[in-house]
Amino acid sequence: MKIERHLQEHRYSGVVVHNSTAYFAAIGIDKQGAPFAEQAKDLLRRIDEKLALAGSKKSQLLSVAVFIDDLADLPEFNKIWDEWVAPNASPSRHAVQAKPPFPGVLVECHCIAAV
């Protein structure tokens, strides 16, 4: 059983690939403390980067969990998401209100993708 771990740190791996499936979380790391829209766009850029690292792409996303600090920002996230998501390849997705564990971070995603 082969397991690939990318971007490993002491506490976690940034991307894990097993059985042709990639698992990872992402935040807009370069935009912590920035307005919501900037964080959301940076988050989606990070998802693209992690998908590429795993040998995948956004059209291969299977499921995305969105953790958002304030559900009032969900319509704005949906607008940004709709411009980004691959046409005719929308993953299963759900959004919940939850405070991401990093100061200044307003949105985080957990993703599962085919590789």
Short mmCIF file of N, CA and C in Angstrom, two decimals:
data_model
loop_
_atom_site.label_atom_id
_atom_site.label_comp_id
_atom_site.label_asym_id
_atom_site.label_seq_id
_atom_site.Cartn_x
_atom_site.Cartn_y
_atom_site.Cartn_z
N MET A 1 0.85 -1.17 0.00
CA MET A 1 0.00 0.00 0.00
C MET A 1 0.90 1.23 0.00
N LYS A 2 0.85 1.99 -1.08
CA LYS A 2 1.69 3.18 -1.21
C LYS A 2 0.93 4.42 -0.73
N ILE A 3 1.58 5.19 0.13
CA ILE A 3 1.04 6.47 0.59
C ILE A 3 2.09 7.53 0.32
N GLU A 4 1.72 8.57 -0.42
CA GLU A 4 2.63 9.69 -0.69
C GLU A 4 2.24 10.85 0.23
N ARG A 5 3.24 11.45 0.84
CA ARG A 5 3.02 12.60 1.71
C ARG A 5 3.86 13.76 1.19
N HIS A 6 3.20 14.86 0.92
CA HIS A 6 3.85 16.06 0.39
C HIS A 6 3.73 17.20 1.40
N LEU A 7 4.70 18.11 1.37
CA LEU A 7 4.70 19.28 2.26
C LEU A 7 4.60 18.85 3.73
N GLN A 8 5.39 17.84 4.07
CA GLN A 8 5.34 17.32 5.43
C GLN A 8 5.91 18.28 6.45
N GLU A 9 5.22 18.37 7.55
CA GLU A 9 5.68 19.09 8.73
C GLU A 9 5.54 18.15 9.91
N HIS A 10 5.95 18.59 11.05
CA HIS A 10 5.89 17.74 12.24
C HIS A 10 4.47 17.25 12.53
N ARG A 11 3.50 18.13 12.43
CA ARG A 11 2.14 17.84 12.86
C ARG A 11 1.24 17.30 11.74
N TYR A 12 1.56 17.60 10.50
CA TYR A 12 0.67 17.20 9.40
C TYR A 12 1.42 17.20 8.08
N SER A 13 0.79 16.59 7.08
CA SER A 13 1.27 16.66 5.70
C SER A 13 0.33 17.57 4.93
N GLY A 14 0.88 18.39 4.07
CA GLY A 14 0.06 19.33 3.30
C GLY A 14 -0.84 18.64 2.30
N VAL A 15 -0.39 17.53 1.75
CA VAL A 15 -1.16 16.73 0.80
C VAL A 15 -0.80 15.27 1.02
N VAL A 16 -1.82 14.41 1.08
CA VAL A 16 -1.60 12.97 1.19
C VAL A 16 -2.32 12.32 0.02
N VAL A 17 -1.61 11.43 -0.68
CA VAL A 17 -2.19 10.70 -1.81
C VAL A 17 -2.15 9.21 -1.49
N HIS A 18 -3.32 8.56 -1.63
CA HIS A 18 -3.44 7.12 -1.37
C HIS A 18 -4.52 6.56 -2.29
N ASN A 19 -4.23 5.43 -2.92
CA ASN A 19 -5.21 4.78 -3.81
C ASN A 19 -5.79 5.75 -4.84
N SER A 20 -4.94 6.52 -5.48
CA SER A 20 -5.34 7.47 -6.52
C SER A 20 -6.31 8.55 -6.03
N THR A 21 -6.22 8.86 -4.74
CA THR A 21 -7.04 9.92 -4.16
C THR A 21 -6.16 10.84 -3.34
N ALA A 22 -6.35 12.15 -3.50
CA ALA A 22 -5.59 13.15 -2.76
C ALA A 22 -6.48 13.77 -1.69
N TYR A 23 -5.88 14.01 -0.53
CA TYR A 23 -6.57 14.61 0.60
C TYR A 23 -5.74 15.81 1.07
N PHE A 24 -6.39 16.94 1.27
CA PHE A 24 -5.64 18.10 1.77
C PHE A 24 -6.59 19.19 2.25
N ALA A 25 -6.04 20.08 3.06
CA ALA A 25 -6.75 21.28 3.50
C ALA A 25 -5.99 22.49 2.95
N ALA A 26 -6.69 23.61 2.84
CA ALA A 26 -6.04 24.82 2.32
C ALA A 26 -6.67 26.06 2.95
N ILE A 27 -5.82 27.05 3.13
CA ILE A 27 -6.25 28.40 3.51
C ILE A 27 -5.55 29.37 2.58
N GLY A 28 -6.01 30.60 2.57
CA GLY A 28 -5.33 31.64 1.80
C GLY A 28 -4.11 32.12 2.57
N ILE A 29 -3.09 31.32 2.59
CA ILE A 29 -1.91 31.52 3.44
C ILE A 29 -1.25 32.88 3.25
N ASP A 30 -1.26 33.39 2.03
CA ASP A 30 -0.59 34.66 1.77
C ASP A 30 -1.47 35.86 2.09
N LYS A 31 -2.71 35.60 2.51
CA LYS A 31 -3.66 36.70 2.72
C LYS A 31 -4.27 36.69 4.12
N GLN A 32 -3.61 36.07 5.09
CA GLN A 32 -4.14 36.08 6.45
C GLN A 32 -4.35 37.52 6.90
N GLY A 33 -5.53 37.81 7.43
CA GLY A 33 -5.86 39.16 7.89
C GLY A 33 -6.38 40.07 6.80
N ALA A 34 -6.34 39.62 5.54
CA ALA A 34 -6.84 40.42 4.41
C ALA A 34 -8.37 40.33 4.36
N PRO A 35 -9.01 41.20 3.58
CA PRO A 35 -10.45 41.11 3.42
C PRO A 35 -10.86 39.73 2.88
N PHE A 36 -12.11 39.37 3.13
CA PHE A 36 -12.60 38.04 2.80
C PHE A 36 -12.35 37.65 1.35
N ALA A 37 -12.69 38.50 0.40
CA ALA A 37 -12.56 38.16 -1.03
C ALA A 37 -11.12 37.84 -1.39
N GLU A 38 -10.17 38.59 -0.87
CA GLU A 38 -8.76 38.31 -1.15
C GLU A 38 -8.36 36.95 -0.59
N GLN A 39 -8.81 36.66 0.62
CA GLN A 39 -8.49 35.36 1.22
C GLN A 39 -9.10 34.22 0.40
N ALA A 40 -10.34 34.40 -0.03
CA ALA A 40 -11.01 33.35 -0.79
C ALA A 40 -10.29 33.08 -2.11
N LYS A 41 -9.91 34.12 -2.81
CA LYS A 41 -9.19 33.94 -4.08
C LYS A 41 -7.84 33.28 -3.85
N ASP A 42 -7.14 33.67 -2.79
CA ASP A 42 -5.85 33.05 -2.49
C ASP A 42 -6.03 31.59 -2.07
N LEU A 43 -7.09 31.30 -1.35
CA LEU A 43 -7.40 29.92 -0.97
C LEU A 43 -7.57 29.05 -2.22
N LEU A 44 -8.32 29.53 -3.20
CA LEU A 44 -8.54 28.74 -4.41
C LEU A 44 -7.25 28.59 -5.21
N ARG A 45 -6.39 29.60 -5.19
CA ARG A 45 -5.07 29.48 -5.82
C ARG A 45 -4.27 28.38 -5.14
N ARG A 46 -4.33 28.32 -3.81
CA ARG A 46 -3.62 27.29 -3.05
C ARG A 46 -4.18 25.90 -3.35
N ILE A 47 -5.49 25.81 -3.53
CA ILE A 47 -6.08 24.51 -3.90
C ILE A 47 -5.52 24.07 -5.24
N ASP A 48 -5.45 24.98 -6.21
CA ASP A 48 -4.86 24.64 -7.52
C ASP A 48 -3.43 24.13 -7.35
N GLU A 49 -2.64 24.80 -6.53
CA GLU A 49 -1.25 24.39 -6.31
C GLU A 49 -1.17 23.00 -5.70
N LYS A 50 -1.99 22.75 -4.70
CA LYS A 50 -1.95 21.44 -4.03
C LYS A 50 -2.47 20.34 -4.95
N LEU A 51 -3.47 20.63 -5.75
CA LEU A 51 -3.93 19.66 -6.73
C LEU A 51 -2.81 19.30 -7.70
N ALA A 52 -2.10 20.31 -8.20
CA ALA A 52 -0.99 20.06 -9.12
C ALA A 52 0.09 19.23 -8.46
N LEU A 53 0.40 19.52 -7.21
CA LEU A 53 1.40 18.76 -6.48
C LEU A 53 1.01 17.28 -6.39
N ALA A 54 -0.27 17.03 -6.25
CA ALA A 54 -0.77 15.66 -6.15
C ALA A 54 -0.92 14.99 -7.52
N GLY A 55 -0.75 15.77 -8.60
CA GLY A 55 -0.94 15.22 -9.94
C GLY A 55 -2.40 15.25 -10.36
N SER A 56 -3.15 16.20 -9.84
CA SER A 56 -4.57 16.30 -10.12
C SER A 56 -4.90 17.71 -10.61
N LYS A 57 -6.18 18.00 -10.76
CA LYS A 57 -6.64 19.33 -11.16
C LYS A 57 -8.06 19.52 -10.67
N LYS A 58 -8.55 20.76 -10.75
CA LYS A 58 -9.84 21.07 -10.13
C LYS A 58 -11.00 20.30 -10.75
N SER A 59 -10.89 19.87 -11.99
CA SER A 59 -11.96 19.07 -12.58
C SER A 59 -12.03 17.67 -11.97
N GLN A 60 -11.03 17.32 -11.17
CA GLN A 60 -11.00 16.00 -10.53
C GLN A 60 -11.35 16.08 -9.04
N LEU A 61 -11.75 17.26 -8.57
CA LEU A 61 -12.20 17.37 -7.18
C LEU A 61 -13.45 16.51 -6.99
N LEU A 62 -13.46 15.75 -5.91
CA LEU A 62 -14.61 14.90 -5.59
C LEU A 62 -15.50 15.53 -4.54
N SER A 63 -14.86 16.13 -3.52
CA SER A 63 -15.59 16.69 -2.40
C SER A 63 -14.81 17.86 -1.81
N VAL A 64 -15.52 18.90 -1.42
CA VAL A 64 -14.90 20.05 -0.76
C VAL A 64 -15.77 20.46 0.42
N ALA A 65 -15.15 20.56 1.57
CA ALA A 65 -15.82 21.08 2.77
C ALA A 65 -15.29 22.49 2.99
N VAL A 66 -16.20 23.45 3.07
CA VAL A 66 -15.84 24.85 3.27
C VAL A 66 -16.15 25.21 4.73
N PHE A 67 -15.13 25.68 5.43
CA PHE A 67 -15.29 26.12 6.81
C PHE A 67 -15.14 27.64 6.80
N ILE A 68 -16.22 28.33 7.11
CA ILE A 68 -16.24 29.78 6.94
C ILE A 68 -16.56 30.44 8.28
N ASP A 69 -15.79 31.45 8.61
CA ASP A 69 -15.93 32.13 9.90
C ASP A 69 -17.31 32.76 10.08
N ASP A 70 -17.85 33.36 9.03
CA ASP A 70 -19.13 34.05 9.11
C ASP A 70 -19.96 33.68 7.88
N LEU A 71 -21.08 33.00 8.08
CA LEU A 71 -21.91 32.58 6.95
C LEU A 71 -22.43 33.75 6.13
N ALA A 72 -22.37 34.95 6.65
CA ALA A 72 -22.75 36.13 5.86
C ALA A 72 -21.81 36.30 4.66
N ASP A 73 -20.60 35.72 4.74
CA ASP A 73 -19.64 35.79 3.63
C ASP A 73 -19.85 34.68 2.59
N LEU A 74 -20.77 33.75 2.85
CA LEU A 74 -20.97 32.63 1.93
C LEU A 74 -21.41 33.07 0.53
N PRO A 75 -22.33 34.04 0.36
CA PRO A 75 -22.67 34.47 -1.00
C PRO A 75 -21.46 35.00 -1.77
N GLU A 76 -20.58 35.73 -1.10
CA GLU A 76 -19.37 36.23 -1.76
C GLU A 76 -18.45 35.07 -2.13
N PHE A 77 -18.32 34.09 -1.22
CA PHE A 77 -17.50 32.92 -1.53
C PHE A 77 -18.08 32.17 -2.72
N ASN A 78 -19.40 32.01 -2.74
CA ASN A 78 -20.04 31.29 -3.86
C ASN A 78 -19.78 31.98 -5.19
N LYS A 79 -19.80 33.31 -5.21
CA LYS A 79 -19.52 34.05 -6.45
C LYS A 79 -18.09 33.79 -6.92
N ILE A 80 -17.14 33.86 -6.02
CA ILE A 80 -15.73 33.61 -6.35
C ILE A 80 -15.54 32.16 -6.77
N TRP A 81 -16.19 31.26 -6.04
CA TRP A 81 -16.11 29.82 -6.35
C TRP A 81 -16.66 29.56 -7.76
N ASP A 82 -17.81 30.13 -8.07
CA ASP A 82 -18.45 29.88 -9.36
C ASP A 82 -17.58 30.31 -10.53
N GLU A 83 -16.78 31.34 -10.35
CA GLU A 83 -15.85 31.80 -11.39
C GLU A 83 -14.65 30.86 -11.51
N TRP A 84 -14.35 30.14 -10.43
CA TRP A 84 -13.15 29.30 -10.38
C TRP A 84 -13.42 27.84 -10.73
N VAL A 85 -14.51 27.27 -10.27
CA VAL A 85 -14.75 25.83 -10.38
C VAL A 85 -14.76 25.40 -11.85
N ALA A 86 -14.29 24.18 -12.11
CA ALA A 86 -14.23 23.67 -13.48
C ALA A 86 -15.65 23.48 -14.03
N PRO A 87 -15.89 23.96 -15.26
CA PRO A 87 -17.22 23.81 -15.86
C PRO A 87 -17.64 22.34 -15.94
N ASN A 88 -18.86 22.07 -15.59
CA ASN A 88 -19.44 20.73 -15.65
C ASN A 88 -18.68 19.70 -14.82
N ALA A 89 -17.96 20.16 -13.80
CA ALA A 89 -17.20 19.22 -12.95
C ALA A 89 -17.26 19.64 -11.48
N SER A 90 -18.39 20.18 -11.07
CA SER A 90 -18.52 20.64 -9.69
C SER A 90 -18.43 19.45 -8.73
N PRO A 91 -17.62 19.58 -7.69
CA PRO A 91 -17.53 18.49 -6.71
C PRO A 91 -18.72 18.54 -5.74
N SER A 92 -18.87 17.48 -5.00
CA SER A 92 -19.78 17.54 -3.86
C SER A 92 -19.22 18.62 -2.94
N ARG A 93 -20.08 19.45 -2.37
CA ARG A 93 -19.57 20.53 -1.53
C ARG A 93 -20.56 20.86 -0.43
N HIS A 94 -20.05 21.16 0.73
CA HIS A 94 -20.89 21.67 1.80
C HIS A 94 -20.11 22.75 2.53
N ALA A 95 -20.86 23.63 3.17
CA ALA A 95 -20.25 24.74 3.90
C ALA A 95 -20.83 24.77 5.31
N VAL A 96 -19.96 25.00 6.27
CA VAL A 96 -20.40 25.13 7.66
C VAL A 96 -19.72 26.34 8.27
N GLN A 97 -20.39 26.92 9.23
CA GLN A 97 -19.78 28.02 9.96
C GLN A 97 -18.86 27.43 11.01
N ALA A 98 -17.60 27.81 10.94
CA ALA A 98 -16.59 27.34 11.89
C ALA A 98 -15.45 28.34 11.87
N LYS A 99 -14.88 28.57 13.01
CA LYS A 99 -13.76 29.49 13.10
C LYS A 99 -12.47 28.74 12.77
N PRO A 100 -11.81 29.06 11.65
CA PRO A 100 -10.54 28.42 11.35
C PRO A 100 -9.54 28.66 12.49
N PRO A 101 -8.62 27.73 12.71
CA PRO A 101 -7.75 27.80 13.88
C PRO A 101 -6.59 28.80 13.80
N PHE A 102 -6.49 29.55 12.73
CA PHE A 102 -5.38 30.49 12.59
C PHE A 102 -5.91 31.91 12.69
N PRO A 103 -5.28 32.78 13.46
CA PRO A 103 -5.74 34.17 13.60
C PRO A 103 -5.80 34.87 12.24
N GLY A 104 -6.88 35.56 11.99
CA GLY A 104 -7.01 36.33 10.75
C GLY A 104 -7.49 35.53 9.56
N VAL A 105 -7.66 34.21 9.70
CA VAL A 105 -8.13 33.38 8.59
C VAL A 105 -9.65 33.29 8.65
N LEU A 106 -10.31 33.61 7.54
CA LEU A 106 -11.77 33.68 7.51
C LEU A 106 -12.41 32.50 6.79
N VAL A 107 -11.62 31.73 6.03
CA VAL A 107 -12.19 30.59 5.30
C VAL A 107 -11.08 29.54 5.09
N GLU A 108 -11.50 28.28 5.18
CA GLU A 108 -10.60 27.14 5.00
C GLU A 108 -11.38 26.07 4.26
N CYS A 109 -10.70 25.27 3.45
CA CYS A 109 -11.35 24.17 2.73
C CYS A 109 -10.60 22.87 2.99
N HIS A 110 -11.35 21.80 3.07
CA HIS A 110 -10.79 20.45 3.07
C HIS A 110 -11.23 19.80 1.77
N CYS A 111 -10.28 19.24 1.03
CA CYS A 111 -10.56 18.74 -0.32
C CYS A 111 -10.18 17.28 -0.47
N ILE A 112 -10.95 16.59 -1.29
CA ILE A 112 -10.64 15.22 -1.71
C ILE A 112 -10.74 15.23 -3.23
N ALA A 113 -9.70 14.69 -3.88
CA ALA A 113 -9.66 14.72 -5.34
C ALA A 113 -9.13 13.40 -5.89
N ALA A 114 -9.61 13.03 -7.06
CA ALA A 114 -9.07 11.89 -7.77
C ALA A 114 -7.73 12.29 -8.37
N VAL A 115 -6.83 11.34 -8.46
CA VAL A 115 -5.49 11.59 -9.03
C VAL A 115 -5.34 10.73 -10.27
#
